[in-house]
mmCIF file of C-alpha atoms in Angstrom:
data_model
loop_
_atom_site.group_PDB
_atom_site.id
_atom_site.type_symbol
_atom_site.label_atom_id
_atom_site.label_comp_id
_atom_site.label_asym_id
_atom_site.label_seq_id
_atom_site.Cartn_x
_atom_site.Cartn_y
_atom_site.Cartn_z
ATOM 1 C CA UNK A 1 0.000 0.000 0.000
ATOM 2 C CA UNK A 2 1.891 3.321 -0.536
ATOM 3 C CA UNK A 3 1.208 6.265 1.438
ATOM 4 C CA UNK A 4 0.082 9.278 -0.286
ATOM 5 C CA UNK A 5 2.189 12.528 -0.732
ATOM 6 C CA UNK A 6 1.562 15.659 0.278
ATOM 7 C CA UNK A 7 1.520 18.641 -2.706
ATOM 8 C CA UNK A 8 4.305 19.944 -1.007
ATOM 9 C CA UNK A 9 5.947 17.194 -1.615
ATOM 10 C CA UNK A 10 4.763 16.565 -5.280
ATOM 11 C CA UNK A 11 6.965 17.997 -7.948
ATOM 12 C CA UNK A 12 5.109 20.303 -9.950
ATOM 13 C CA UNK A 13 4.074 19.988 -13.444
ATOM 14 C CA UNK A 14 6.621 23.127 -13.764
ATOM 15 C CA UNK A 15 9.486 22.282 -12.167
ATOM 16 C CA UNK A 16 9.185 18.909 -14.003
ATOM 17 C CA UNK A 17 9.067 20.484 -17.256
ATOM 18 C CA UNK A 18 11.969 22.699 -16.158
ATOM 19 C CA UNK A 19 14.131 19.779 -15.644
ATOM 20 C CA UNK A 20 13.213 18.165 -18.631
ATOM 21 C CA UNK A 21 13.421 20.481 -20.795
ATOM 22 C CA UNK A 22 17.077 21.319 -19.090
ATOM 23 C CA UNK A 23 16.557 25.490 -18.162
ATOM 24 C CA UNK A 24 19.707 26.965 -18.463
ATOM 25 C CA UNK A 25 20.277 28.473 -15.219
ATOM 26 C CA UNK A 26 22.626 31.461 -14.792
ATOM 27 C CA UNK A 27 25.556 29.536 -14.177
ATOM 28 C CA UNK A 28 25.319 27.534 -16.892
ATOM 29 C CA UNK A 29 24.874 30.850 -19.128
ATOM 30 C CA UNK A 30 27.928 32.442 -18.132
ATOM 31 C CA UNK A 31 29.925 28.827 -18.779
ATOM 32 C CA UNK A 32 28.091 28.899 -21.795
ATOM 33 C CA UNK A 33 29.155 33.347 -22.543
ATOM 34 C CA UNK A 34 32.400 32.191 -21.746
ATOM 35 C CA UNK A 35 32.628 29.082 -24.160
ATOM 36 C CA UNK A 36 31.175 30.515 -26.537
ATOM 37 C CA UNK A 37 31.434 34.535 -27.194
ATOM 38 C CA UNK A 38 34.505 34.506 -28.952
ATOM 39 C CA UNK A 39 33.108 31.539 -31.587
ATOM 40 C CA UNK A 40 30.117 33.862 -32.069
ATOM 41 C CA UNK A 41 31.240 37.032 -32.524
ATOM 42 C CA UNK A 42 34.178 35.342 -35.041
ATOM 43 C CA UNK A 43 31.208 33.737 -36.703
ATOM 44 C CA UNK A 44 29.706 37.339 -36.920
ATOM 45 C CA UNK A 45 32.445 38.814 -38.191
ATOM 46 C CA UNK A 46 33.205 36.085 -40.763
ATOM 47 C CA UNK A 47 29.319 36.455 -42.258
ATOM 48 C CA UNK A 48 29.265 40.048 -41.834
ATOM 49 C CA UNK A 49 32.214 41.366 -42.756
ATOM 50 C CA UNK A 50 31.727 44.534 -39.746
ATOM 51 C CA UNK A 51 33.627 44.222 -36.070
ATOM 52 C CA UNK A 52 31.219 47.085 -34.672
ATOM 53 C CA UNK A 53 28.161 45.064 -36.002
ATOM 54 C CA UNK A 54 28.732 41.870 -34.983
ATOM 55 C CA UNK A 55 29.839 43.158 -31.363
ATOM 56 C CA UNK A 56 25.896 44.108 -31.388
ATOM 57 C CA UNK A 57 24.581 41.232 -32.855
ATOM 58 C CA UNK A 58 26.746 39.304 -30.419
ATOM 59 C CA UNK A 59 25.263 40.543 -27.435
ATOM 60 C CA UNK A 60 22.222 40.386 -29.336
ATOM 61 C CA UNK A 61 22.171 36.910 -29.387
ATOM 62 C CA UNK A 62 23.525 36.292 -26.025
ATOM 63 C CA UNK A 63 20.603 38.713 -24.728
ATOM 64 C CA UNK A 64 17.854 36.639 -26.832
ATOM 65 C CA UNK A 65 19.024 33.240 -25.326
ATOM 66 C CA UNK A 66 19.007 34.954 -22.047
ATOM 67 C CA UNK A 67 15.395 35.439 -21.986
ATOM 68 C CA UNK A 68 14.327 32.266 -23.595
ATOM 69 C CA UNK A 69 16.622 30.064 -21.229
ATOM 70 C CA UNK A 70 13.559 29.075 -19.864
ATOM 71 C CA UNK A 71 12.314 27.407 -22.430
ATOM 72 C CA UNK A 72 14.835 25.698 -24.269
ATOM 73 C CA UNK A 73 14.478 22.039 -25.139
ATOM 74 C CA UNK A 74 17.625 20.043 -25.014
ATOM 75 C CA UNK A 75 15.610 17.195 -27.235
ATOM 76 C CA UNK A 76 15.827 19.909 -30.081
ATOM 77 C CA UNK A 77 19.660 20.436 -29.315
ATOM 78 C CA UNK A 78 22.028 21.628 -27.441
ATOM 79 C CA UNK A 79 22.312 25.567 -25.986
ATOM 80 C CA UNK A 80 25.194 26.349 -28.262
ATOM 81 C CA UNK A 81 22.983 25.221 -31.849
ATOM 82 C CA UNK A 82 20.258 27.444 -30.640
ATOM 83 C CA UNK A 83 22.986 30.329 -30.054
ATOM 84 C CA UNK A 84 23.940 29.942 -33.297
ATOM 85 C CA UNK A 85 20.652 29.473 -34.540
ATOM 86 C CA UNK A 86 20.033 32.675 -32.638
ATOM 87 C CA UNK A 87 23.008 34.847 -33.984
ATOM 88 C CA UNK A 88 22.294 33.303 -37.358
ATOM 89 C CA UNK A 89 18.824 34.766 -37.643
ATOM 90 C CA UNK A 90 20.497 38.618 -36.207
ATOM 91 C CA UNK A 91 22.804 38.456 -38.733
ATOM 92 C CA UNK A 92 20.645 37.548 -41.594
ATOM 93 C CA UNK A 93 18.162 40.317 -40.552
ATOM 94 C CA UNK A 94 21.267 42.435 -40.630
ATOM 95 C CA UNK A 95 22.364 41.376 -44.146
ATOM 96 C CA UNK A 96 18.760 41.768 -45.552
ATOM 97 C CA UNK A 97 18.782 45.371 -43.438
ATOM 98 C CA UNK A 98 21.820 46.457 -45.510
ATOM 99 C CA UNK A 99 20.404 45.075 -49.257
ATOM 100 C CA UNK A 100 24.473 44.229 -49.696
ATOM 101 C CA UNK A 101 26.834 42.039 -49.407
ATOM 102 C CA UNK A 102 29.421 41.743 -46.932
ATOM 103 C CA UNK A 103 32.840 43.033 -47.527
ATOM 104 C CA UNK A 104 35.772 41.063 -45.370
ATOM 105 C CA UNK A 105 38.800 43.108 -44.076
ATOM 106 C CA UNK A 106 42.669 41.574 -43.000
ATOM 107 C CA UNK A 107 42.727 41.115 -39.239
ATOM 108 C CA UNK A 108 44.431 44.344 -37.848
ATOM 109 C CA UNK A 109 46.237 41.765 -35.010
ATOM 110 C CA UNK A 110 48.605 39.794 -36.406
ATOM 111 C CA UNK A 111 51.060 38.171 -34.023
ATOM 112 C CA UNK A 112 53.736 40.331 -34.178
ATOM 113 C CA UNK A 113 56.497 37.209 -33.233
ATOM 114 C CA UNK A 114 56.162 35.877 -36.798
ATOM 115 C CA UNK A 115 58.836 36.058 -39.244
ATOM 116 C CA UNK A 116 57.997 38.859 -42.016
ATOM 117 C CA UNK A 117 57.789 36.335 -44.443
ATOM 118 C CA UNK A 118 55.384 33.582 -42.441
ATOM 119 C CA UNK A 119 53.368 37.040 -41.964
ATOM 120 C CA UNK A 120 53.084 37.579 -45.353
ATOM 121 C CA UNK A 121 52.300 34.110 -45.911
ATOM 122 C CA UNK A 122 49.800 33.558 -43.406
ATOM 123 C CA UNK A 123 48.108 36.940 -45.257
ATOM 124 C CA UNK A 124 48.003 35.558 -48.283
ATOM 125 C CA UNK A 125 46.566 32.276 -47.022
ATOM 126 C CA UNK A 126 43.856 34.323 -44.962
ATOM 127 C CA UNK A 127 43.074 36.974 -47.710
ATOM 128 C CA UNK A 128 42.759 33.392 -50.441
ATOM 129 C CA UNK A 129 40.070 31.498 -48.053
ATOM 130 C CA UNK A 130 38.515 35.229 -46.977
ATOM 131 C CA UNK A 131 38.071 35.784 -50.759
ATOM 132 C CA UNK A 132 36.818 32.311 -51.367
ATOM 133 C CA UNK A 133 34.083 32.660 -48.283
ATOM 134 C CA UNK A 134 33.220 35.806 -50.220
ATOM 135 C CA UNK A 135 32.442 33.867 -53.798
ATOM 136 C CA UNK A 136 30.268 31.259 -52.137
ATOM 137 C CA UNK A 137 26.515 32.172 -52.256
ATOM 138 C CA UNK A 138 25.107 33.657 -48.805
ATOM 139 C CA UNK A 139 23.309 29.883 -47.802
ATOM 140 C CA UNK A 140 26.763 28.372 -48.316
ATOM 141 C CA UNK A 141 28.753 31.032 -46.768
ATOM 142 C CA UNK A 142 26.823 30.483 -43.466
ATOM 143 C CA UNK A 143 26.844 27.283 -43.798
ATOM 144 C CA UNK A 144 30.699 26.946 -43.510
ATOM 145 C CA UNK A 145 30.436 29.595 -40.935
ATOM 146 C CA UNK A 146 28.295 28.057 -38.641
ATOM 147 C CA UNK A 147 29.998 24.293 -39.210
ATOM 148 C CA UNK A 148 33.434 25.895 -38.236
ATOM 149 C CA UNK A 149 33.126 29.026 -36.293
ATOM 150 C CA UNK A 150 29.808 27.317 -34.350
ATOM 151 C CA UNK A 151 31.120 24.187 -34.385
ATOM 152 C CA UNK A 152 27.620 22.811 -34.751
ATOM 153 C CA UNK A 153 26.815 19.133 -35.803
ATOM 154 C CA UNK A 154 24.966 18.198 -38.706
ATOM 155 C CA UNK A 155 22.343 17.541 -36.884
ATOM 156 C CA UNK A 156 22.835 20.882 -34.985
ATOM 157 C CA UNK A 157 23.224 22.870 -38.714
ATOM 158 C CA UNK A 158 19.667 20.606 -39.704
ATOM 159 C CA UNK A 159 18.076 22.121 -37.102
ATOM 160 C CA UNK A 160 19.199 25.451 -37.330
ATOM 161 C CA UNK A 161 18.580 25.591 -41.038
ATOM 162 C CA UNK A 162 15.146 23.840 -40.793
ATOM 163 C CA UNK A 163 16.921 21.330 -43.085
ATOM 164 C CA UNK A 164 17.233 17.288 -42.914
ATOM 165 C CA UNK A 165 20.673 16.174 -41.475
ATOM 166 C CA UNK A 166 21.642 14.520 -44.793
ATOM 167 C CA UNK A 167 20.459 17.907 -46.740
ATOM 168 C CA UNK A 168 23.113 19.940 -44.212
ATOM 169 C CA UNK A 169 25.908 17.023 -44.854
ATOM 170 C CA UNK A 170 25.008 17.402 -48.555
ATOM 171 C CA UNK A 171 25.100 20.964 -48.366
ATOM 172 C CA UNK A 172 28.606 21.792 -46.933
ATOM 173 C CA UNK A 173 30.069 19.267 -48.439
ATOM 174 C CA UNK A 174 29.642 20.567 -51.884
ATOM 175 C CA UNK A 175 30.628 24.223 -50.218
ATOM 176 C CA UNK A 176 33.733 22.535 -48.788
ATOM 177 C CA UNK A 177 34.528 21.655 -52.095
ATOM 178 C CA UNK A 178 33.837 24.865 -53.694
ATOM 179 C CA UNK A 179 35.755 26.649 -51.429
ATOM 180 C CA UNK A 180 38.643 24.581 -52.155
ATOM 181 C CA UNK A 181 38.400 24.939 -55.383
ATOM 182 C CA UNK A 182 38.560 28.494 -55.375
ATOM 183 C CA UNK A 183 41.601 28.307 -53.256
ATOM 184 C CA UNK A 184 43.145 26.278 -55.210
ATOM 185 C CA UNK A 185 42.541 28.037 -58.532
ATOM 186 C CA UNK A 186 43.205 31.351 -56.503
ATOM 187 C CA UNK A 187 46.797 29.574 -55.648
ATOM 188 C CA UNK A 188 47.665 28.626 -59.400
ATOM 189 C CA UNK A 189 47.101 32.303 -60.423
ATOM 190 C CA UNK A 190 49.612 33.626 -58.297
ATOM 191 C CA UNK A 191 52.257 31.360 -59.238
ATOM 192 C CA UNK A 192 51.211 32.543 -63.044
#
């Protein structure tokens, strides 16, 4: 015979829907700020091409997930993906906001211990895969981005793209391949 339970003792329907839908508490937020700003905001950078606006749209996104920590849903992915998914959507608004595309810059902060001609190189290098970001199509672009920069699953980059996980595979695979192409052929021409 089991005894009954008081409602104090009960869980509530809440508190069980907290903990399974795993709230990120504040804790796990700042872990998660301190993880993660730096892939953001480069991810930002990368898709916008603009420091000052994707120091916005970086707190943007962090401020977003703040206020829907409540309801996230681990089952639909992990608090980084929905970030992503968050700084993703910013940034896209941004791009549509401007009606242009992005333009990338060098990095003013190179490491000043290099020797000038690993510099150089490491310019050239940068400048060849910046320029080959630029010539993939905006859906490709971002897809990269968020792959590398977000370091997002397939399944993660399905779910932020409202994609299937074979589509996203698919997808970046063929970008990968572009984009090494153009480096390549970006390569042969200056040896021409």
């Amino acid at each position: 015979m089991s005894t009954p339970v008081s409602s104090s003792e009960q869980p509530s329907s809440r508190t069980e829907a907290r903990s399974r839908h795993g709230v990120l508490d504040s804790a796990a937020f700042e872990a998660l700020f301190r993880e993660c700003a730096t892939d953001v905001h480069g991810y930002l950078i990368s898709l916008l091409g603009d420091r000052s606006a994707a120091e916005d749209l970086t707190a943007l996104a962090f401020e977003r997930l703040y206020r829907s920590r409540l309801r996230l849903d681990r089952s639909r992915g992990t608090p980084r993906a929905f970030l992503f998914s968050i700084a993703r959507n910013a940034a896209l608004d941004e791009l549509r906001r401007r009606r242009r595309r992005s333009s990338y810059g060098l990095r003013e902060d190179l490491a000043e211990d290099r020797a000038p001609g690993d510099a150089l190189e490491h310019v050239e290098r940068r400048t060849r895969v910046l320029d080959a970001l630029a010539s993939l199509p905006l859906r490709e672009r971002e897809l990269v981005l968020l792959k590398f920069h977000g370091q997002l699953s397939n399944g993660e980059l399905a779910r932020a793209l409202g994609i299937s996980e074979s589509n996203a595979g698919t997808r970046l695979h063929r970008a990968l391949t572009r984009l090494r192409e153009h480096c390549a052929d970006a390569g042969r021409e200056e040896v021409a």
